[in-house]
mmCIF file of C-alpha atoms in Angstrom:
data_model
loop_
_atom_site.group_PDB
_atom_site.id
_atom_site.type_symbol
_atom_site.label_atom_id
_atom_site.label_comp_id
_atom_site.label_asym_id
_atom_site.label_seq_id
_atom_site.Cartn_x
_atom_site.Cartn_y
_atom_site.Cartn_z
ATOM 1 C CA UNK A 457 1.330 49.411 -7.761
ATOM 2 C CA UNK A 458 2.924 50.203 -4.366
ATOM 3 C CA UNK A 459 3.211 47.617 -1.584
ATOM 4 C CA UNK A 460 4.454 48.076 1.987
ATOM 5 C CA UNK A 461 5.451 45.679 4.767
ATOM 6 C CA UNK A 462 6.525 46.017 8.384
ATOM 7 C CA UNK A 463 7.570 43.427 10.971
ATOM 8 C CA UNK A 464 8.845 43.534 14.536
ATOM 9 C CA UNK A 465 9.910 41.036 17.190
ATOM 10 C CA UNK A 466 7.601 40.704 20.206
ATOM 11 C CA UNK A 467 9.575 38.091 22.099
ATOM 12 C CA UNK A 468 12.290 35.494 21.807
ATOM 13 C CA UNK A 469 10.141 33.327 19.496
ATOM 14 C CA UNK A 470 7.265 35.599 18.446
ATOM 15 C CA UNK A 471 7.069 38.123 15.586
ATOM 16 C CA UNK A 472 4.270 40.361 14.303
ATOM 17 C CA UNK A 473 3.864 41.879 10.880
ATOM 18 C CA UNK A 474 1.519 43.771 8.593
ATOM 19 C CA UNK A 475 1.368 44.010 4.824
ATOM 20 C CA UNK A 476 -0.392 46.482 2.527
ATOM 21 C CA UNK A 477 -0.611 45.071 -0.999
ATOM 22 C CA UNK A 478 -2.442 45.312 -4.324
ATOM 23 C CA UNK A 479 -3.077 41.644 -5.278
ATOM 24 C CA UNK A 480 -4.943 42.476 -8.504
ATOM 25 C CA UNK A 481 -4.475 45.514 -10.715
ATOM 26 C CA UNK A 482 -5.981 44.700 -14.116
ATOM 27 C CA UNK A 483 -7.163 47.088 -16.821
ATOM 28 C CA UNK A 484 -8.067 46.855 -20.518
ATOM 29 C CA UNK A 485 -9.054 49.841 -22.674
ATOM 30 C CA UNK A 486 -10.051 49.693 -26.354
ATOM 31 C CA UNK A 487 -10.412 52.378 -29.026
ATOM 32 C CA UNK A 488 -13.894 53.937 -29.337
ATOM 33 C CA UNK A 489 -14.308 52.291 -32.775
ATOM 34 C CA UNK A 490 -13.239 48.811 -31.573
ATOM 35 C CA UNK A 491 -15.441 46.215 -33.258
ATOM 36 C CA UNK A 492 -15.944 44.466 -29.934
ATOM 37 C CA UNK A 493 -17.088 47.577 -28.059
ATOM 38 C CA UNK A 494 -20.511 45.984 -27.458
ATOM 39 C CA UNK A 495 -18.708 43.402 -25.315
ATOM 40 C CA UNK A 496 -16.163 45.705 -23.669
ATOM 41 C CA UNK A 497 -14.903 49.254 -24.095
ATOM 42 C CA UNK A 498 -13.038 49.613 -20.824
ATOM 43 C CA UNK A 499 -12.676 47.241 -17.886
ATOM 44 C CA UNK A 500 -10.840 47.471 -14.596
ATOM 45 C CA UNK A 501 -10.398 45.303 -11.506
ATOM 46 C CA UNK A 502 -8.472 46.619 -8.512
ATOM 47 C CA UNK A 503 -8.042 45.083 -5.064
ATOM 48 C CA UNK A 504 -6.343 46.520 -1.974
ATOM 49 C CA UNK A 505 -5.353 44.204 0.868
ATOM 50 C CA UNK A 506 -4.308 44.733 4.483
ATOM 51 C CA UNK A 507 -2.908 41.625 6.197
ATOM 52 C CA UNK A 508 -1.776 41.654 9.859
ATOM 53 C CA UNK A 509 -0.010 38.444 10.888
ATOM 54 C CA UNK A 510 1.864 36.584 13.634
ATOM 55 C CA UNK A 511 4.750 34.112 13.371
ATOM 56 C CA UNK A 512 6.062 31.726 16.018
ATOM 57 C CA UNK A 513 9.349 29.808 16.033
ATOM 58 C CA UNK A 514 8.417 26.380 17.411
ATOM 59 C CA UNK A 515 11.968 25.028 17.414
ATOM 60 C CA UNK A 516 15.179 25.200 15.389
ATOM 61 C CA UNK A 517 13.611 23.557 12.321
ATOM 62 C CA UNK A 518 9.947 24.683 12.349
ATOM 63 C CA UNK A 519 8.232 28.087 12.305
ATOM 64 C CA UNK A 520 4.479 28.677 11.980
ATOM 65 C CA UNK A 521 2.563 31.766 10.925
ATOM 66 C CA UNK A 522 -0.919 33.025 10.209
ATOM 67 C CA UNK A 523 -2.944 36.142 9.650
ATOM 68 C CA UNK A 524 -6.236 37.706 8.659
ATOM 69 C CA UNK A 525 -6.831 39.674 5.509
ATOM 70 C CA UNK A 526 -9.276 42.436 4.629
ATOM 71 C CA UNK A 527 -9.479 43.114 0.910
ATOM 72 C CA UNK A 528 -11.362 45.922 -0.820
ATOM 73 C CA UNK A 529 -12.277 45.460 -4.487
ATOM 74 C CA UNK A 530 -13.510 47.772 -7.244
ATOM 75 C CA UNK A 531 -14.862 46.517 -10.559
ATOM 76 C CA UNK A 532 -15.596 48.764 -13.529
ATOM 77 C CA UNK A 533 -17.147 47.606 -16.813
ATOM 78 C CA UNK A 534 -17.881 50.027 -19.663
ATOM 79 C CA UNK A 535 -19.281 48.962 -23.035
ATOM 80 C CA UNK A 536 -21.762 49.912 -25.722
ATOM 81 C CA UNK A 537 -25.286 48.556 -25.339
ATOM 82 C CA UNK A 538 -27.656 48.033 -28.265
ATOM 83 C CA UNK A 539 -31.175 49.282 -27.565
ATOM 84 C CA UNK A 540 -32.348 50.256 -31.044
ATOM 85 C CA UNK A 541 -29.245 52.432 -31.241
ATOM 86 C CA UNK A 542 -25.831 52.137 -29.604
ATOM 87 C CA UNK A 543 -25.836 53.485 -26.052
ATOM 88 C CA UNK A 544 -23.007 53.729 -23.528
ATOM 89 C CA UNK A 545 -23.323 51.430 -20.516
ATOM 90 C CA UNK A 546 -21.254 51.981 -17.354
ATOM 91 C CA UNK A 547 -21.022 49.601 -14.399
ATOM 92 C CA UNK A 548 -19.165 50.519 -11.191
ATOM 93 C CA UNK A 549 -19.228 48.079 -8.243
ATOM 94 C CA UNK A 550 -17.302 47.699 -4.988
ATOM 95 C CA UNK A 551 -17.173 45.679 -1.749
ATOM 96 C CA UNK A 552 -14.838 44.400 0.962
ATOM 97 C CA UNK A 553 -14.207 40.819 2.067
ATOM 98 C CA UNK A 554 -12.402 38.988 4.861
ATOM 99 C CA UNK A 555 -10.014 36.060 4.487
ATOM 100 C CA UNK A 556 -7.157 34.339 6.264
ATOM 101 C CA UNK A 557 -3.772 32.817 5.550
ATOM 102 C CA UNK A 558 -1.467 30.324 7.242
ATOM 103 C CA UNK A 559 1.972 28.934 6.607
ATOM 104 C CA UNK A 560 4.876 26.880 7.855
ATOM 105 C CA UNK A 561 8.620 27.016 7.233
ATOM 106 C CA UNK A 562 10.836 23.973 7.651
ATOM 107 C CA UNK A 563 14.615 24.102 7.990
ATOM 108 C CA UNK A 564 16.083 20.954 6.447
ATOM 109 C CA UNK A 565 19.680 20.927 7.530
ATOM 110 C CA UNK A 566 21.978 23.932 7.533
ATOM 111 C CA UNK A 567 21.419 25.125 3.951
ATOM 112 C CA UNK A 568 17.848 24.252 2.893
ATOM 113 C CA UNK A 569 14.487 25.800 3.777
ATOM 114 C CA UNK A 570 11.014 24.810 2.593
ATOM 115 C CA UNK A 571 7.896 26.957 3.003
ATOM 116 C CA UNK A 572 4.221 26.074 2.571
ATOM 117 C CA UNK A 573 1.426 28.680 2.575
ATOM 118 C CA UNK A 574 -2.343 28.729 2.121
ATOM 119 C CA UNK A 575 -4.511 31.754 1.367
ATOM 120 C CA UNK A 576 -8.272 31.430 1.742
ATOM 121 C CA UNK A 577 -10.983 32.409 -0.699
ATOM 122 C CA UNK A 578 -12.609 35.849 -0.390
ATOM 123 C CA UNK A 579 -16.357 36.146 -0.963
ATOM 124 C CA UNK A 580 -17.523 39.478 -2.363
ATOM 125 C CA UNK A 581 -20.995 40.926 -2.834
ATOM 126 C CA UNK A 582 -20.015 43.761 -5.136
ATOM 127 C CA UNK A 583 -22.682 46.461 -5.362
ATOM 128 C CA UNK A 584 -22.974 49.822 -7.067
ATOM 129 C CA UNK A 585 -24.444 51.681 -10.010
ATOM 130 C CA UNK A 586 -25.407 50.775 -13.588
ATOM 131 C CA UNK A 587 -26.048 53.519 -16.123
ATOM 132 C CA UNK A 588 -27.277 53.164 -19.712
ATOM 133 C CA UNK A 589 -27.274 56.456 -21.619
ATOM 134 C CA UNK A 590 -30.781 57.502 -22.627
ATOM 135 C CA UNK A 591 -32.366 54.732 -20.527
ATOM 136 C CA UNK A 592 -31.544 55.547 -16.917
ATOM 137 C CA UNK A 593 -29.549 54.626 -13.842
ATOM 138 C CA UNK A 594 -30.086 51.706 -11.486
ATOM 139 C CA UNK A 595 -28.274 49.704 -8.844
ATOM 140 C CA UNK A 596 -26.864 46.226 -9.258
ATOM 141 C CA UNK A 597 -24.799 43.537 -7.573
ATOM 142 C CA UNK A 598 -22.389 40.712 -8.393
ATOM 143 C CA UNK A 599 -21.465 37.833 -6.070
ATOM 144 C CA UNK A 600 -17.878 36.782 -6.697
ATOM 145 C CA UNK A 601 -15.566 34.361 -4.880
ATOM 146 C CA UNK A 602 -11.899 35.094 -5.468
ATOM 147 C CA UNK A 603 -9.856 31.882 -5.407
ATOM 148 C CA UNK A 604 -7.907 30.293 -2.593
ATOM 149 C CA UNK A 605 -4.330 29.195 -3.299
ATOM 150 C CA UNK A 606 -1.543 26.938 -2.039
ATOM 151 C CA UNK A 607 2.148 27.776 -2.535
ATOM 152 C CA UNK A 608 5.301 25.742 -1.961
ATOM 153 C CA UNK A 609 8.743 27.343 -1.969
ATOM 154 C CA UNK A 610 12.285 26.087 -1.461
ATOM 155 C CA UNK A 611 15.676 27.747 -1.089
ATOM 156 C CA UNK A 612 19.077 26.064 -0.970
ATOM 157 C CA UNK A 613 22.393 27.731 -0.192
ATOM 158 C CA UNK A 614 24.674 25.939 -2.647
ATOM 159 C CA UNK A 615 27.861 27.651 -1.470
ATOM 160 C CA UNK A 616 28.977 31.051 -0.213
ATOM 161 C CA UNK A 617 28.172 32.593 -3.635
ATOM 162 C CA UNK A 618 25.087 30.831 -5.005
ATOM 163 C CA UNK A 619 21.572 30.430 -3.599
ATOM 164 C CA UNK A 620 19.045 28.369 -5.608
ATOM 165 C CA UNK A 621 15.279 29.023 -5.424
ATOM 166 C CA UNK A 622 12.101 27.318 -6.578
ATOM 167 C CA UNK A 623 8.360 27.740 -6.107
ATOM 168 C CA UNK A 624 5.035 26.305 -7.232
ATOM 169 C CA UNK A 625 1.527 27.726 -6.731
ATOM 170 C CA UNK A 626 -1.915 26.231 -7.321
ATOM 171 C CA UNK A 627 -4.803 28.709 -7.601
ATOM 172 C CA UNK A 628 -8.420 27.584 -7.363
ATOM 173 C CA UNK A 629 -9.694 29.636 -10.317
ATOM 174 C CA UNK A 630 -12.335 26.995 -11.126
ATOM 175 C CA UNK A 631 -14.429 28.609 -8.367
ATOM 176 C CA UNK A 632 -15.318 31.203 -11.015
ATOM 177 C CA UNK A 633 -17.662 29.916 -13.734
ATOM 178 C CA UNK A 634 -20.643 32.150 -14.608
ATOM 179 C CA UNK A 635 -20.802 35.565 -12.950
ATOM 180 C CA UNK A 636 -24.261 37.175 -13.336
ATOM 181 C CA UNK A 637 -24.896 40.876 -12.750
ATOM 182 C CA UNK A 638 -28.309 41.337 -11.105
ATOM 183 C CA UNK A 639 -30.345 44.528 -11.060
ATOM 184 C CA UNK A 640 -31.401 45.565 -7.560
ATOM 185 C CA UNK A 641 -33.637 48.354 -8.891
ATOM 186 C CA UNK A 642 -35.533 48.879 -12.144
ATOM 187 C CA UNK A 643 -33.588 49.952 -15.236
ATOM 188 C CA UNK A 644 -35.824 51.028 -18.119
ATOM 189 C CA UNK A 645 -38.257 48.154 -18.619
ATOM 190 C CA UNK A 646 -36.020 45.638 -16.783
ATOM 191 C CA UNK A 647 -37.280 44.992 -13.227
ATOM 192 C CA UNK A 648 -35.254 44.527 -10.066
ATOM 193 C CA UNK A 649 -33.976 40.958 -9.911
ATOM 194 C CA UNK A 650 -33.403 40.700 -13.660
ATOM 195 C CA UNK A 651 -29.991 39.670 -14.978
ATOM 196 C CA UNK A 652 -28.429 42.686 -16.682
ATOM 197 C CA UNK A 653 -25.301 40.883 -17.893
ATOM 198 C CA UNK A 654 -23.399 37.615 -17.405
ATOM 199 C CA UNK A 655 -19.670 36.993 -17.510
ATOM 200 C CA UNK A 656 -19.385 33.453 -18.887
ATOM 201 C CA UNK A 657 -15.805 32.581 -17.877
ATOM 202 C CA UNK A 658 -15.711 28.843 -17.029
ATOM 203 C CA UNK A 659 -12.245 29.171 -15.478
ATOM 204 C CA UNK A 660 -10.010 26.171 -14.824
ATOM 205 C CA UNK A 661 -7.481 25.983 -12.000
ATOM 206 C CA UNK A 662 -4.194 27.804 -12.523
ATOM 207 C CA UNK A 663 -0.618 26.708 -11.876
ATOM 208 C CA UNK A 664 2.605 28.669 -11.609
ATOM 209 C CA UNK A 665 6.136 27.240 -11.502
ATOM 210 C CA UNK A 666 9.293 29.276 -11.017
ATOM 211 C CA UNK A 667 13.029 28.774 -10.532
ATOM 212 C CA UNK A 668 15.692 31.323 -9.758
ATOM 213 C CA UNK A 669 19.110 32.001 -8.332
ATOM 214 C CA UNK A 670 20.877 34.660 -6.286
ATOM 215 C CA UNK A 671 24.576 35.264 -6.882
ATOM 216 C CA UNK A 672 26.580 37.142 -4.264
ATOM 217 C CA UNK A 673 28.770 39.320 -6.481
ATOM 218 C CA UNK A 674 30.393 41.247 -3.663
ATOM 219 C CA UNK A 675 29.820 41.640 0.060
ATOM 220 C CA UNK A 676 27.358 44.468 -0.707
ATOM 221 C CA UNK A 677 25.746 43.393 -4.007
ATOM 222 C CA UNK A 678 23.699 40.319 -4.977
ATOM 223 C CA UNK A 679 22.548 39.548 -8.531
ATOM 224 C CA UNK A 680 19.101 37.932 -8.955
ATOM 225 C CA UNK A 681 17.842 35.851 -11.906
ATOM 226 C CA UNK A 682 14.577 33.985 -12.458
ATOM 227 C CA UNK A 683 12.163 32.351 -14.889
ATOM 228 C CA UNK A 684 8.544 31.289 -14.336
ATOM 229 C CA UNK A 685 5.608 29.764 -16.198
ATOM 230 C CA UNK A 686 2.041 30.771 -15.321
ATOM 231 C CA UNK A 687 -0.868 28.784 -16.778
ATOM 232 C CA UNK A 688 -3.925 30.904 -17.544
ATOM 233 C CA UNK A 689 -7.313 29.899 -16.109
ATOM 234 C CA UNK A 690 -8.995 30.661 -19.472
ATOM 235 C CA UNK A 691 -10.054 27.275 -20.939
ATOM 236 C CA UNK A 692 -10.437 28.102 -24.652
ATOM 237 C CA UNK A 693 -11.066 30.786 -27.278
ATOM 238 C CA UNK A 694 -14.830 30.753 -26.689
ATOM 239 C CA UNK A 695 -14.306 31.801 -23.061
ATOM 240 C CA UNK A 696 -11.474 34.292 -23.571
ATOM 241 C CA UNK A 697 -13.275 37.408 -22.404
ATOM 242 C CA UNK A 698 -12.796 40.672 -24.250
ATOM 243 C CA UNK A 699 -13.124 42.633 -21.009
ATOM 244 C CA UNK A 700 -9.964 41.090 -19.461
ATOM 245 C CA UNK A 701 -8.261 38.742 -21.945
ATOM 246 C CA UNK A 702 -5.662 36.373 -20.551
ATOM 247 C CA UNK A 703 -3.260 33.700 -21.808
ATOM 248 C CA UNK A 704 -0.430 31.491 -20.581
ATOM 249 C CA UNK A 705 2.587 33.540 -19.492
ATOM 250 C CA UNK A 706 6.343 33.069 -19.316
ATOM 251 C CA UNK A 707 8.300 35.374 -17.007
ATOM 252 C CA UNK A 708 11.980 36.291 -17.395
ATOM 253 C CA UNK A 709 13.431 38.512 -14.687
ATOM 254 C CA UNK A 710 16.660 39.848 -13.314
ATOM 255 C CA UNK A 711 17.668 42.391 -10.705
ATOM 256 C CA UNK A 712 20.025 43.266 -7.936
ATOM 257 C CA UNK A 713 20.148 43.869 -4.196
ATOM 258 C CA UNK A 714 22.553 46.473 -2.856
ATOM 259 C CA UNK A 715 23.420 46.892 0.828
ATOM 260 C CA UNK A 716 23.493 50.688 1.047
ATOM 261 C CA UNK A 717 24.168 50.934 4.770
ATOM 262 C CA UNK A 718 24.155 48.636 7.779
ATOM 263 C CA UNK A 719 20.382 49.102 8.048
ATOM 264 C CA UNK A 720 19.329 49.972 4.478
ATOM 265 C CA UNK A 721 18.935 47.661 1.454
ATOM 266 C CA UNK A 722 17.856 48.661 -2.070
ATOM 267 C CA UNK A 723 16.373 46.109 -4.507
ATOM 268 C CA UNK A 724 15.838 46.874 -8.208
ATOM 269 C CA UNK A 725 14.249 44.432 -10.657
ATOM 270 C CA UNK A 726 13.001 44.088 -14.222
ATOM 271 C CA UNK A 727 10.680 41.439 -15.661
ATOM 272 C CA UNK A 728 9.461 40.790 -19.197
ATOM 273 C CA UNK A 729 6.224 38.804 -19.320
ATOM 274 C CA UNK A 730 5.570 36.987 -22.600
ATOM 275 C CA UNK A 731 1.905 36.127 -23.128
ATOM 276 C CA UNK A 732 1.192 33.263 -25.487
ATOM 277 C CA UNK A 733 -0.600 34.343 -28.678
ATOM 278 C CA UNK A 734 -4.250 33.625 -27.948
ATOM 279 C CA UNK A 735 -7.366 33.434 -30.110
ATOM 280 C CA UNK A 736 -10.812 34.580 -29.079
ATOM 281 C CA UNK A 737 -14.178 33.621 -30.524
ATOM 282 C CA UNK A 738 -16.528 35.297 -28.103
ATOM 283 C CA UNK A 739 -20.318 35.258 -28.518
ATOM 284 C CA UNK A 740 -22.228 37.490 -26.107
ATOM 285 C CA UNK A 741 -25.617 39.130 -25.659
ATOM 286 C CA UNK A 742 -25.016 42.812 -26.355
ATOM 287 C CA UNK A 743 -28.446 44.413 -26.187
ATOM 288 C CA UNK A 744 -32.175 44.096 -25.752
ATOM 289 C CA UNK A 745 -34.217 41.215 -27.196
ATOM 290 C CA UNK A 746 -31.194 38.897 -26.970
ATOM 291 C CA UNK A 747 -29.157 40.694 -29.639
ATOM 292 C CA UNK A 748 -25.895 38.775 -30.114
ATOM 293 C CA UNK A 749 -22.399 40.047 -30.866
ATOM 294 C CA UNK A 750 -19.389 37.997 -31.987
ATOM 295 C CA UNK A 751 -15.721 38.938 -31.611
ATOM 296 C CA UNK A 752 -13.215 36.781 -33.498
ATOM 297 C CA UNK A 753 -9.511 37.577 -33.433
ATOM 298 C CA UNK A 754 -6.138 37.077 -31.768
ATOM 299 C CA UNK A 755 -4.319 38.761 -28.908
ATOM 300 C CA UNK A 756 -0.560 39.304 -29.029
ATOM 301 C CA UNK A 757 0.969 40.953 -25.970
ATOM 302 C CA UNK A 758 3.890 41.296 -23.613
ATOM 303 C CA UNK A 759 4.319 43.207 -20.373
ATOM 304 C CA UNK A 760 7.341 45.029 -18.951
ATOM 305 C CA UNK A 761 7.560 45.426 -15.173
ATOM 306 C CA UNK A 762 10.091 47.542 -13.285
ATOM 307 C CA UNK A 763 10.231 47.229 -9.499
ATOM 308 C CA UNK A 764 11.976 49.184 -6.767
ATOM 309 C CA UNK A 765 12.113 48.177 -3.103
ATOM 310 C CA UNK A 766 13.764 49.688 -0.061
ATOM 311 C CA UNK A 767 14.139 47.776 3.219
ATOM 312 C CA UNK A 768 15.154 49.477 6.454
ATOM 313 C CA UNK A 769 15.998 47.699 9.714
ATOM 314 C CA UNK A 770 15.567 49.492 13.034
#
């Protein structure tokens, strides 16, 4: 998904910036005959974030920054619903939320920098439509708090060729436990205020650790290498949701930065994400009268990511 950033200097010690990002872009689609279609047929979560910010250089070893964030989210959940016969159910919800972020960068000597950042939680009241084929259409809502996070990063210029990098992030995923979907209007015989569905997630906090290095190959080209481990918030097989399954991840990445002109820089990168083989044993209400469905199986997956970035200085 595309991201864009811009920054400019307002004074001797003051900078302003703005970022347009897509923090979450998750999607899972199953075949129409998938045995777990009564739990999920298609699911999608997308968020779009705009983040203006200011940074101030306090002195030669300390800089401070902060900003506000507006994030728009869309959630789509499609599945089959058992009401005597199988019926298609579609849920489409959206909302926007405000948050904030703050950080500090410390210069420890000539060659070492340490950065610390915090991003606040975002509280959504997602609202929209719920449709069950042959039953009707209604409105519904979900209250969801996306997690806050703390990140620590360090860079060290080892010599004129090598730069070493490291980072660690804690994400407060345990904010998300049970996520009920409430009807705000009548759907069939279900009145407004009834719970149409519940996402039983029981997330635990997540951690990510990464190390990397930049090697200055020539005056105009730098090689980049990195590895990272990302612990999934999913606690066990019973809570590994079919609608967006997740597992622990290991990242391997490499890329390069090429100075095209005095003011233009091109970055190209590739990452392979290895997801740990993960079992699921998911029991869920899939229809009227408390009808239950069970999905038992294993997920095996990897992800390939190609990135392209251009930076221009004015």
